[in-house]
Amino acid sequence: MSEAKIECPLPSRRQIHGHSDLDASTPRKRQSHVTRRVARVGVLAVLTATTVAIPLSGFVGAQSSVELPARALGVSAGDESWTTATVVAQSQALEGSVTAASRTRVRAPLTLNGCLPSAQTAAGNRDVQVRSSEIYWPMPAGTFEITSPFLMRVSPISGQLQMHEGIDMAGPLGTPLHAVYGGEVVEVSENSRSGALVKIKHVREDGSIFYSAYLHQYMDQIKVRVGDTVEAGQVIGAVGNNGWSTGPHLHFEIHNSNDEPIDPEAWLKEVGAVYFGEQACS
């Protein structure tokens, strides 16, 4: 007699534990996935808020303003030089202020007659018409400014009050120096105070005598010797920075017939001195 296998209608212990584990793990996995998505969304939201808020609130405050740059005056069109509008305004104000200039410098603006030199002069040739009766400035037009006039002053070197017996004409090193009038070279020398110098004796057409002196040169730049006869406008040397000098300049002197120093600037204006080459356009 065979025995029939009777199946129990109730679930086994293994089946009960298996369903329990499955039911418990499914909500945890779903909850973990949702949590990760919420975290990512939160991080993105924080980054977006930071990117927008920091530039707006961190760099431009209630008391701040933004100025567009203005082109600096005096800069060529090809240069990329910029400054703020405030700096430009301050610069313009200083240009018109007498007190803005250094008190140790007396600026003497040059007044030109407006005529243009001839083609020969513009080309730099030496064969420019020279009038022997003319008196010339010792430096070309536009190459200098008078930084110290003829007066009593405190020497910038010795610190002592003494007479400044000429005018200082500041200009680029090596700028040509012209004889103010025809004459004879009576001195070419050098000392620790004046540097290398040239002194010329001049006799005008009316027989009057005066002397001109050109100081602070370098000896190897001087183009004349004692006893040489020079013509009006002839190049005799170049601007130096030799001796008691605080920068490249010509110390220029004019002496009267008694070889006593007089005010060179006033004298040049009084006699109607012109610039070398200027007479070529008259």
PDB file of C-alpha atoms in Angstrom:
ATOM      1  CA  MET A   1       0.000   0.000   0.000  1.00  0.00           C
ATOM      2  CA  SER A   2       1.685   3.246  -1.208  1.00  0.00           C
ATOM      3  CA  GLU A   3       1.753   6.270   0.900  1.00  0.00           C
ATOM      4  CA  ALA A   4       0.414   9.497  -0.701  1.00  0.00           C
ATOM      5  CA  LYS A   5       2.522  12.658  -0.102  1.00  0.00           C
ATOM      6  CA  ILE A   6       0.410  15.174   1.720  1.00  0.00           C
ATOM      7  CA  GLU A   7       1.489  18.853   1.259  1.00  0.00           C
ATOM      8  CA  CYS A   8       1.072  21.114   4.176  1.00  0.00           C
ATOM      9  CA  PRO A   9      -1.219  24.061   3.398  1.00  0.00           C
ATOM     10  CA  LEU A  10       0.830  26.382   5.636  1.00  0.00           C
ATOM     11  CA  PRO A  11       4.066  28.040   4.445  1.00  0.00           C
ATOM     12  CA  SER A  12       7.297  26.588   5.650  1.00  0.00           C
ATOM     13  CA  ARG A  13       9.699  28.390   8.017  1.00  0.00           C
ATOM     14  CA  ARG A  14      12.180  29.013   5.152  1.00  0.00           C
ATOM     15  CA  GLN A  15       9.452  30.530   2.998  1.00  0.00           C
ATOM     16  CA  ILE A  16       8.295  32.764   5.793  1.00  0.00           C
ATOM     17  CA  HIS A  17      11.846  34.113   6.408  1.00  0.00           C
ATOM     18  CA  GLY A  18      12.507  34.549   2.677  1.00  0.00           C
ATOM     19  CA  HIS A  19       9.472  36.825   2.124  1.00  0.00           C
ATOM     20  CA  SER A  20      10.219  38.757   5.236  1.00  0.00           C
ATOM     21  CA  ASP A  21      13.777  39.552   4.054  1.00  0.00           C
ATOM     22  CA  LEU A  22      12.592  40.609   0.582  1.00  0.00           C
ATOM     23  CA  ASP A  23       9.877  42.863   1.922  1.00  0.00           C
ATOM     24  CA  ALA A  24      12.306  44.531   4.331  1.00  0.00           C
ATOM     25  CA  SER A  25      15.089  45.185   1.776  1.00  0.00           C
ATOM     26  CA  THR A  26      12.955  46.784  -0.967  1.00  0.00           C
ATOM     27  CA  PRO A  27      11.866  49.929   0.961  1.00  0.00           C
ATOM     28  CA  ARG A  28      15.453  50.507   2.177  1.00  0.00           C
ATOM     29  CA  LYS A  29      16.836  50.427  -1.379  1.00  0.00           C
ATOM     30  CA  ARG A  30      14.108  52.749  -2.610  1.00  0.00           C
ATOM     31  CA  GLN A  31      14.633  55.146   0.294  1.00  0.00           C
ATOM     32  CA  SER A  32      18.445  55.239  -0.281  1.00  0.00           C
ATOM     33  CA  HIS A  33      17.982  56.070  -4.003  1.00  0.00           C
ATOM     34  CA  VAL A  34      15.587  58.928  -3.205  1.00  0.00           C
ATOM     35  CA  THR A  35      17.958  60.320  -0.562  1.00  0.00           C
ATOM     36  CA  ARG A  36      20.870  60.433  -3.024  1.00  0.00           C
ATOM     37  CA  ARG A  37      18.765  62.304  -5.616  1.00  0.00           C
ATOM     38  CA  VAL A  38      17.655  64.866  -3.023  1.00  0.00           C
ATOM     39  CA  ALA A  39      21.282  65.406  -1.941  1.00  0.00           C
ATOM     40  CA  ARG A  40      22.445  65.995  -5.532  1.00  0.00           C
ATOM     41  CA  VAL A  41      19.658  68.497  -6.166  1.00  0.00           C
ATOM     42  CA  GLY A  42      20.563  70.314  -2.946  1.00  0.00           C
ATOM     43  CA  VAL A  43      24.257  70.600  -3.870  1.00  0.00           C
ATOM     44  CA  LEU A  44      23.418  71.954  -7.327  1.00  0.00           C
ATOM     45  CA  ALA A  45      21.072  74.504  -5.813  1.00  0.00           C
ATOM     46  CA  VAL A  46      23.760  75.721  -3.395  1.00  0.00           C
ATOM     47  CA  LEU A  47      26.364  76.026  -6.167  1.00  0.00           C
ATOM     48  CA  THR A  48      23.954  77.963  -8.391  1.00  0.00           C
ATOM     49  CA  ALA A  49      23.066  80.364  -5.601  1.00  0.00           C
ATOM     50  CA  THR A  50      26.743  80.892  -4.751  1.00  0.00           C
ATOM     51  CA  THR A  51      27.730  81.594  -8.373  1.00  0.00           C
ATOM     52  CA  VAL A  52      25.032  84.227  -8.781  1.00  0.00           C
ATOM     53  CA  ALA A  53      25.044  85.786  -5.334  1.00  0.00           C
ATOM     54  CA  ILE A  54      28.772  86.232  -4.698  1.00  0.00           C
ATOM     55  CA  PRO A  55      29.587  88.430  -7.741  1.00  0.00           C
ATOM     56  CA  LEU A  56      26.516  90.575  -7.070  1.00  0.00           C
ATOM     57  CA  SER A  57      26.980  91.037  -3.372  1.00  0.00           C
ATOM     58  CA  GLY A  58      30.683  90.410  -2.784  1.00  0.00           C
ATOM     59  CA  PHE A  59      32.280  92.774  -5.326  1.00  0.00           C
ATOM     60  CA  VAL A  60      29.936  95.739  -5.769  1.00  0.00           C
ATOM     61  CA  GLY A  61      28.484  96.999  -2.554  1.00  0.00           C
ATOM     62  CA  ALA A  62      26.080  99.805  -1.780  1.00  0.00           C
ATOM     63  CA  GLN A  63      28.982 102.273  -1.513  1.00  0.00           C
ATOM     64  CA  SER A  64      30.821 101.072  -4.627  1.00  0.00           C
ATOM     65  CA  SER A  65      30.683 102.197  -8.229  1.00  0.00           C
ATOM     66  CA  VAL A  66      32.170 101.011 -11.479  1.00  0.00           C
ATOM     67  CA  GLU A  67      33.998 103.486 -13.728  1.00  0.00           C
ATOM     68  CA  LEU A  68      34.843 102.785 -17.345  1.00  0.00           C
ATOM     69  CA  PRO A  69      38.485 103.609 -18.182  1.00  0.00           C
ATOM     70  CA  ALA A  70      39.199 106.859 -20.040  1.00  0.00           C
ATOM     71  CA  ARG A  71      42.045 107.193 -22.539  1.00  0.00           C
ATOM     72  CA  ALA A  72      45.079 108.915 -21.003  1.00  0.00           C
ATOM     73  CA  LEU A  73      45.970 112.245 -22.557  1.00  0.00           C
ATOM     74  CA  GLY A  74      49.254 112.476 -24.401  1.00  0.00           C
ATOM     75  CA  VAL A  75      49.395 108.789 -25.364  1.00  0.00           C
ATOM     76  CA  SER A  76      49.762 107.870 -29.014  1.00  0.00           C
ATOM     77  CA  ALA A  77      46.856 106.096 -30.670  1.00  0.00           C
ATOM     78  CA  GLY A  78      48.841 102.873 -31.049  1.00  0.00           C
ATOM     79  CA  ASP A  79      49.537 102.508 -27.325  1.00  0.00           C
ATOM     80  CA  GLU A  80      47.282 100.646 -24.930  1.00  0.00           C
ATOM     81  CA  SER A  81      47.544 102.976 -21.988  1.00  0.00           C
ATOM     82  CA  TRP A  82      44.487 103.644 -19.888  1.00  0.00           C
ATOM     83  CA  THR A  83      43.652 105.506 -16.733  1.00  0.00           C
ATOM     84  CA  THR A  84      40.518 106.414 -14.840  1.00  0.00           C
ATOM     85  CA  ALA A  85      38.590 109.590 -15.514  1.00  0.00           C
ATOM     86  CA  THR A  86      39.561 110.816 -12.041  1.00  0.00           C
ATOM     87  CA  VAL A  87      43.281 110.547 -12.833  1.00  0.00           C
ATOM     88  CA  VAL A  88      42.801 112.410 -16.113  1.00  0.00           C
ATOM     89  CA  ALA A  89      40.956 115.224 -14.337  1.00  0.00           C
ATOM     90  CA  GLN A  90      43.692 115.512 -11.709  1.00  0.00           C
ATOM     91  CA  SER A  91      46.355 115.557 -14.419  1.00  0.00           C
ATOM     92  CA  GLN A  92      44.570 118.357 -16.262  1.00  0.00           C
ATOM     93  CA  ALA A  93      44.284 120.340 -13.040  1.00  0.00           C
ATOM     94  CA  LEU A  94      47.996 119.984 -12.322  1.00  0.00           C
ATOM     95  CA  GLU A  95      48.930 121.138 -15.808  1.00  0.00           C
ATOM     96  CA  GLY A  96      47.228 124.453 -15.170  1.00  0.00           C
ATOM     97  CA  SER A  97      48.532 124.909 -11.635  1.00  0.00           C
ATOM     98  CA  VAL A  98      51.634 126.973 -10.996  1.00  0.00           C
ATOM     99  CA  THR A  99      52.081 125.440  -7.553  1.00  0.00           C
ATOM    100  CA  ALA A 100      52.138 121.948  -9.032  1.00  0.00           C
ATOM    101  CA  ALA A 101      55.504 122.604 -10.639  1.00  0.00           C
ATOM    102  CA  SER A 102      58.591 121.998  -8.540  1.00  0.00           C
ATOM    103  CA  ARG A 103      59.667 125.143  -6.718  1.00  0.00           C
ATOM    104  CA  THR A 104      63.268 124.438  -7.679  1.00  0.00           C
ATOM    105  CA  ARG A 105      62.464 124.563 -11.394  1.00  0.00           C
ATOM    106  CA  VAL A 106      61.463 127.629 -13.387  1.00  0.00           C
ATOM    107  CA  ARG A 107      59.684 126.524 -16.524  1.00  0.00           C
ATOM    108  CA  ALA A 108      60.149 128.778 -19.550  1.00  0.00           C
ATOM    109  CA  PRO A 109      57.794 127.811 -22.382  1.00  0.00           C
ATOM    110  CA  LEU A 110      59.194 128.392 -25.858  1.00  0.00           C
ATOM    111  CA  THR A 111      57.365 130.733 -28.218  1.00  0.00           C
ATOM    112  CA  LEU A 112      58.024 129.892 -31.858  1.00  0.00           C
ATOM    113  CA  ASN A 113      57.210 132.162 -34.774  1.00  0.00           C
ATOM    114  CA  GLY A 114      55.269 129.412 -36.539  1.00  0.00           C
ATOM    115  CA  CYS A 115      57.229 129.414 -39.797  1.00  0.00           C
ATOM    116  CA  LEU A 116      58.611 126.155 -41.125  1.00  0.00           C
ATOM    117  CA  PRO A 117      62.276 125.611 -41.959  1.00  0.00           C
ATOM    118  CA  SER A 118      63.342 124.904 -45.518  1.00  0.00           C
ATOM    119  CA  ALA A 119      63.595 121.406 -46.989  1.00  0.00           C
ATOM    120  CA  GLN A 120      67.345 121.497 -46.483  1.00  0.00           C
ATOM    121  CA  THR A 121      66.917 122.299 -42.804  1.00  0.00           C
ATOM    122  CA  ALA A 122      64.250 119.623 -42.336  1.00  0.00           C
ATOM    123  CA  ALA A 123      66.562 117.065 -43.958  1.00  0.00           C
ATOM    124  CA  GLY A 124      69.209 117.857 -41.347  1.00  0.00           C
ATOM    125  CA  ASN A 125      71.818 119.226 -43.763  1.00  0.00           C
ATOM    126  CA  ARG A 126      74.421 121.711 -42.537  1.00  0.00           C
ATOM    127  CA  ASP A 127      74.181 124.038 -45.558  1.00  0.00           C
ATOM    128  CA  VAL A 128      71.477 126.226 -44.015  1.00  0.00           C
ATOM    129  CA  GLN A 129      71.559 129.947 -44.691  1.00  0.00           C
ATOM    130  CA  VAL A 130      73.297 131.654 -41.784  1.00  0.00           C
ATOM    131  CA  ARG A 131      73.215 135.384 -41.297  1.00  0.00           C
ATOM    132  CA  SER A 132      76.361 136.654 -39.666  1.00  0.00           C
ATOM    133  CA  SER A 133      74.422 139.531 -38.136  1.00  0.00           C
ATOM    134  CA  GLU A 134      71.997 137.193 -36.344  1.00  0.00           C
ATOM    135  CA  ILE A 135      72.361 136.049 -32.751  1.00  0.00           C
ATOM    136  CA  TYR A 136      71.178 132.502 -32.085  1.00  0.00           C
ATOM    137  CA  TRP A 137      69.919 130.531 -29.131  1.00  0.00           C
ATOM    138  CA  PRO A 138      72.557 127.934 -28.173  1.00  0.00           C
ATOM    139  CA  MET A 139      70.116 124.997 -28.405  1.00  0.00           C
ATOM    140  CA  PRO A 140      67.557 124.080 -31.090  1.00  0.00           C
ATOM    141  CA  ALA A 141      63.948 125.110 -30.625  1.00  0.00           C
ATOM    142  CA  GLY A 142      61.885 122.671 -28.581  1.00  0.00           C
ATOM    143  CA  THR A 143      64.865 120.728 -27.187  1.00  0.00           C
ATOM    144  CA  PHE A 144      65.168 122.421 -23.790  1.00  0.00           C
ATOM    145  CA  GLU A 145      63.508 124.172 -20.903  1.00  0.00           C
ATOM    146  CA  ILE A 146      65.089 126.741 -18.626  1.00  0.00           C
ATOM    147  CA  THR A 147      65.192 125.090 -15.210  1.00  0.00           C
ATOM    148  CA  SER A 148      67.224 127.671 -13.279  1.00  0.00           C
ATOM    149  CA  PRO A 149      67.447 131.382 -14.169  1.00  0.00           C
ATOM    150  CA  PHE A 150      70.084 134.053 -13.556  1.00  0.00           C
ATOM    151  CA  LEU A 151      69.703 134.896  -9.838  1.00  0.00           C
ATOM    152  CA  MET A 152      70.899 134.335  -6.283  1.00  0.00           C
ATOM    153  CA  ARG A 153      70.104 130.789  -5.224  1.00  0.00           C
ATOM    154  CA  VAL A 154      71.043 127.989  -2.866  1.00  0.00           C
ATOM    155  CA  SER A 155      73.360 125.679  -4.778  1.00  0.00           C
ATOM    156  CA  PRO A 156      71.868 122.172  -5.114  1.00  0.00           C
ATOM    157  CA  ILE A 157      75.410 120.793  -4.778  1.00  0.00           C
ATOM    158  CA  SER A 158      77.115 122.860  -2.060  1.00  0.00           C
ATOM    159  CA  GLY A 159      73.988 124.032  -0.232  1.00  0.00           C
ATOM    160  CA  GLN A 160      75.414 127.573  -0.073  1.00  0.00           C
ATOM    161  CA  LEU A 161      73.719 130.788  -1.180  1.00  0.00           C
ATOM    162  CA  GLN A 162      75.532 132.082  -4.241  1.00  0.00           C
ATOM    163  CA  MET A 163      74.959 133.851  -7.523  1.00  0.00           C
ATOM    164  CA  HIS A 164      73.931 131.639 -10.415  1.00  0.00           C
ATOM    165  CA  GLU A 165      75.757 133.478 -13.196  1.00  0.00           C
ATOM    166  CA  GLY A 166      73.929 131.927 -16.120  1.00  0.00           C
ATOM    167  CA  ILE A 167      70.841 129.922 -17.026  1.00  0.00           C
ATOM    168  CA  ASP A 168      70.427 126.154 -16.933  1.00  0.00           C
ATOM    169  CA  MET A 169      68.885 124.757 -20.104  1.00  0.00           C
ATOM    170  CA  ALA A 170      67.849 121.154 -19.452  1.00  0.00           C
ATOM    171  CA  GLY A 171      67.729 118.895 -22.493  1.00  0.00           C
ATOM    172  CA  PRO A 172      68.584 115.414 -23.736  1.00  0.00           C
ATOM    173  CA  LEU A 173      72.176 114.278 -23.381  1.00  0.00           C
ATOM    174  CA  GLY A 174      74.076 114.890 -26.612  1.00  0.00           C
ATOM    175  CA  THR A 175      71.821 117.667 -27.936  1.00  0.00           C
ATOM    176  CA  PRO A 176      73.944 119.870 -30.263  1.00  0.00           C
ATOM    177  CA  LEU A 177      75.160 123.228 -28.944  1.00  0.00           C
ATOM    178  CA  HIS A 178      75.448 126.141 -31.384  1.00  0.00           C
ATOM    179  CA  ALA A 179      77.689 129.201 -31.215  1.00  0.00           C
ATOM    180  CA  VAL A 180      75.374 132.138 -30.608  1.00  0.00           C
ATOM    181  CA  TYR A 181      77.444 134.395 -32.876  1.00  0.00           C
ATOM    182  CA  GLY A 182      80.634 134.340 -34.896  1.00  0.00           C
ATOM    183  CA  GLY A 183      83.842 134.783 -32.920  1.00  0.00           C
ATOM    184  CA  GLU A 184      87.086 133.357 -31.612  1.00  0.00           C
ATOM    185  CA  VAL A 185      87.385 130.485 -29.144  1.00  0.00           C
ATOM    186  CA  VAL A 186      89.348 131.856 -26.180  1.00  0.00           C
ATOM    187  CA  GLU A 187      89.002 128.939 -23.751  1.00  0.00           C
ATOM    188  CA  VAL A 188      88.482 125.189 -23.835  1.00  0.00           C
ATOM    189  CA  SER A 189      89.053 123.688 -20.393  1.00  0.00           C
ATOM    190  CA  GLU A 190      87.691 121.324 -17.776  1.00  0.00           C
ATOM    191  CA  ASN A 191      87.323 121.434 -13.999  1.00  0.00           C
ATOM    192  CA  SER A 192      85.412 119.545 -11.327  1.00  0.00           C
ATOM    193  CA  ARG A 193      82.763 122.245 -10.988  1.00  0.00           C
ATOM    194  CA  SER A 194      82.045 123.390 -14.566  1.00  0.00           C
ATOM    195  CA  GLY A 195      82.883 120.164 -16.367  1.00  0.00           C
ATOM    196  CA  ALA A 196      84.293 120.757 -19.851  1.00  0.00           C
ATOM    197  CA  LEU A 197      83.534 124.244 -21.177  1.00  0.00           C
ATOM    198  CA  VAL A 198      83.923 126.441 -24.231  1.00  0.00           C
ATOM    199  CA  LYS A 199      84.225 130.227 -24.078  1.00  0.00           C
ATOM    200  CA  ILE A 200      83.980 132.418 -27.189  1.00  0.00           C
ATOM    201  CA  LYS A 201      84.760 136.109 -27.684  1.00  0.00           C
ATOM    202  CA  HIS A 202      82.419 137.877 -30.094  1.00  0.00           C
ATOM    203  CA  VAL A 203      82.747 141.252 -31.831  1.00  0.00           C
ATOM    204  CA  ARG A 204      79.527 142.538 -33.366  1.00  0.00           C
ATOM    205  CA  GLU A 205      79.287 144.649 -36.514  1.00  0.00           C
ATOM    206  CA  ASP A 206      79.041 147.815 -34.438  1.00  0.00           C
ATOM    207  CA  GLY A 207      82.283 146.934 -32.657  1.00  0.00           C
ATOM    208  CA  SER A 208      80.660 145.931 -29.354  1.00  0.00           C
ATOM    209  CA  ILE A 209      82.169 142.922 -27.592  1.00  0.00           C
ATOM    210  CA  PHE A 210      80.515 140.146 -25.615  1.00  0.00           C
ATOM    211  CA  TYR A 211      81.432 136.623 -24.511  1.00  0.00           C
ATOM    212  CA  SER A 212      79.457 133.381 -24.443  1.00  0.00           C
ATOM    213  CA  ALA A 213      80.255 130.288 -22.344  1.00  0.00           C
ATOM    214  CA  TYR A 214      78.924 126.717 -22.568  1.00  0.00           C
ATOM    215  CA  LEU A 215      79.463 124.542 -19.466  1.00  0.00           C
ATOM    216  CA  HIS A 216      78.965 120.935 -18.241  1.00  0.00           C
ATOM    217  CA  GLN A 217      80.060 119.333 -21.516  1.00  0.00           C
ATOM    218  CA  TYR A 218      82.308 116.310 -21.998  1.00  0.00           C
ATOM    219  CA  MET A 219      85.726 117.032 -23.448  1.00  0.00           C
ATOM    220  CA  ASP A 220      85.422 114.328 -26.121  1.00  0.00           C
ATOM    221  CA  GLN A 221      82.226 115.974 -27.402  1.00  0.00           C
ATOM    222  CA  ILE A 222      83.744 119.435 -27.884  1.00  0.00           C
ATOM    223  CA  LYS A 223      84.405 120.193 -31.554  1.00  0.00           C
ATOM    224  CA  VAL A 224      86.577 123.340 -31.305  1.00  0.00           C
ATOM    225  CA  ARG A 225      89.963 124.353 -29.909  1.00  0.00           C
ATOM    226  CA  VAL A 226      91.415 127.561 -28.528  1.00  0.00           C
ATOM    227  CA  GLY A 227      92.162 129.959 -31.366  1.00  0.00           C
ATOM    228  CA  ASP A 228      89.518 128.551 -33.717  1.00  0.00           C
ATOM    229  CA  THR A 229      87.241 130.990 -35.514  1.00  0.00           C
ATOM    230  CA  VAL A 230      83.605 129.915 -35.389  1.00  0.00           C
ATOM    231  CA  GLU A 231      80.588 131.028 -37.374  1.00  0.00           C
ATOM    232  CA  ALA A 232      77.182 131.931 -36.004  1.00  0.00           C
ATOM    233  CA  GLY A 233      75.136 128.759 -35.528  1.00  0.00           C
ATOM    234  CA  GLN A 234      78.137 126.420 -35.808  1.00  0.00           C
ATOM    235  CA  VAL A 235      77.966 123.277 -33.662  1.00  0.00           C
ATOM    236  CA  ILE A 236      80.671 123.548 -30.996  1.00  0.00           C
ATOM    237  CA  GLY A 237      79.740 120.689 -28.656  1.00  0.00           C
ATOM    238  CA  ALA A 238      76.864 118.839 -27.008  1.00  0.00           C
ATOM    239  CA  VAL A 239      74.778 118.824 -23.833  1.00  0.00           C
ATOM    240  CA  GLY A 240      76.548 116.931 -21.044  1.00  0.00           C
ATOM    241  CA  ASN A 241      76.170 116.071 -17.378  1.00  0.00           C
ATOM    242  CA  ASN A 242      79.707 116.795 -16.221  1.00  0.00           C
ATOM    243  CA  GLY A 243      80.908 118.618 -13.097  1.00  0.00           C
ATOM    244  CA  TRP A 244      78.472 120.072 -10.549  1.00  0.00           C
ATOM    245  CA  SER A 245      75.397 118.871 -12.384  1.00  0.00           C
ATOM    246  CA  THR A 246      72.189 117.194 -11.251  1.00  0.00           C
ATOM    247  CA  GLY A 247      71.129 116.127 -14.746  1.00  0.00           C
ATOM    248  CA  PRO A 248      71.881 116.681 -18.451  1.00  0.00           C
ATOM    249  CA  HIS A 249      71.818 120.409 -19.184  1.00  0.00           C
ATOM    250  CA  LEU A 250      73.719 123.349 -20.603  1.00  0.00           C
ATOM    251  CA  HIS A 251      74.813 126.038 -18.169  1.00  0.00           C
ATOM    252  CA  PHE A 252      74.919 129.011 -20.520  1.00  0.00           C
ATOM    253  CA  GLU A 253      76.504 132.373 -19.746  1.00  0.00           C
ATOM    254  CA  ILE A 254      76.728 135.745 -21.499  1.00  0.00           C
ATOM    255  CA  HIS A 255      79.380 138.256 -20.377  1.00  0.00           C
ATOM    256  CA  ASN A 256      79.526 141.919 -21.329  1.00  0.00           C
ATOM    257  CA  SER A 257      82.562 143.686 -22.812  1.00  0.00           C
ATOM    258  CA  ASN A 258      84.171 143.760 -19.353  1.00  0.00           C
ATOM    259  CA  ASP A 259      83.767 139.964 -19.145  1.00  0.00           C
ATOM    260  CA  GLU A 260      81.163 140.326 -16.401  1.00  0.00           C
ATOM    261  CA  PRO A 261      78.164 137.956 -16.368  1.00  0.00           C
ATOM    262  CA  ILE A 262      74.734 139.338 -17.282  1.00  0.00           C
ATOM    263  CA  ASP A 263      71.305 137.697 -17.564  1.00  0.00           C
ATOM    264  CA  PRO A 264      71.529 135.511 -20.709  1.00  0.00           C
ATOM    265  CA  GLU A 265      67.788 134.974 -21.134  1.00  0.00           C
ATOM    266  CA  ALA A 266      66.958 138.680 -20.929  1.00  0.00           C
ATOM    267  CA  TRP A 267      69.850 139.522 -23.250  1.00  0.00           C
ATOM    268  CA  LEU A 268      68.862 136.951 -25.892  1.00  0.00           C
ATOM    269  CA  LYS A 269      65.323 138.308 -25.948  1.00  0.00           C
ATOM    270  CA  GLU A 270      66.553 141.900 -26.062  1.00  0.00           C
ATOM    271  CA  VAL A 271      68.742 141.307 -29.137  1.00  0.00           C
ATOM    272  CA  GLY A 272      66.037 139.250 -30.886  1.00  0.00           C
ATOM    273  CA  ALA A 273      67.899 135.940 -30.904  1.00  0.00           C
ATOM    274  CA  VAL A 274      66.540 133.268 -33.265  1.00  0.00           C
ATOM    275  CA  TYR A 275      66.876 129.494 -33.418  1.00  0.00           C
ATOM    276  CA  PHE A 276      69.324 127.882 -35.800  1.00  0.00           C
ATOM    277  CA  GLY A 277      67.492 127.232 -39.093  1.00  0.00           C
ATOM    278  CA  GLU A 278      64.576 129.492 -38.178  1.00  0.00           C
ATOM    279  CA  GLN A 279      65.722 132.279 -40.518  1.00  0.00           C
ATOM    280  CA  ALA A 280      65.600 129.876 -43.491  1.00  0.00           C
ATOM    281  CA  CYS A 281      61.812 130.253 -43.683  1.00  0.00           C
ATOM    282  CA  SER A 282      61.747 134.062 -43.610  1.00  0.00           C
TER     283      SER A 282
END
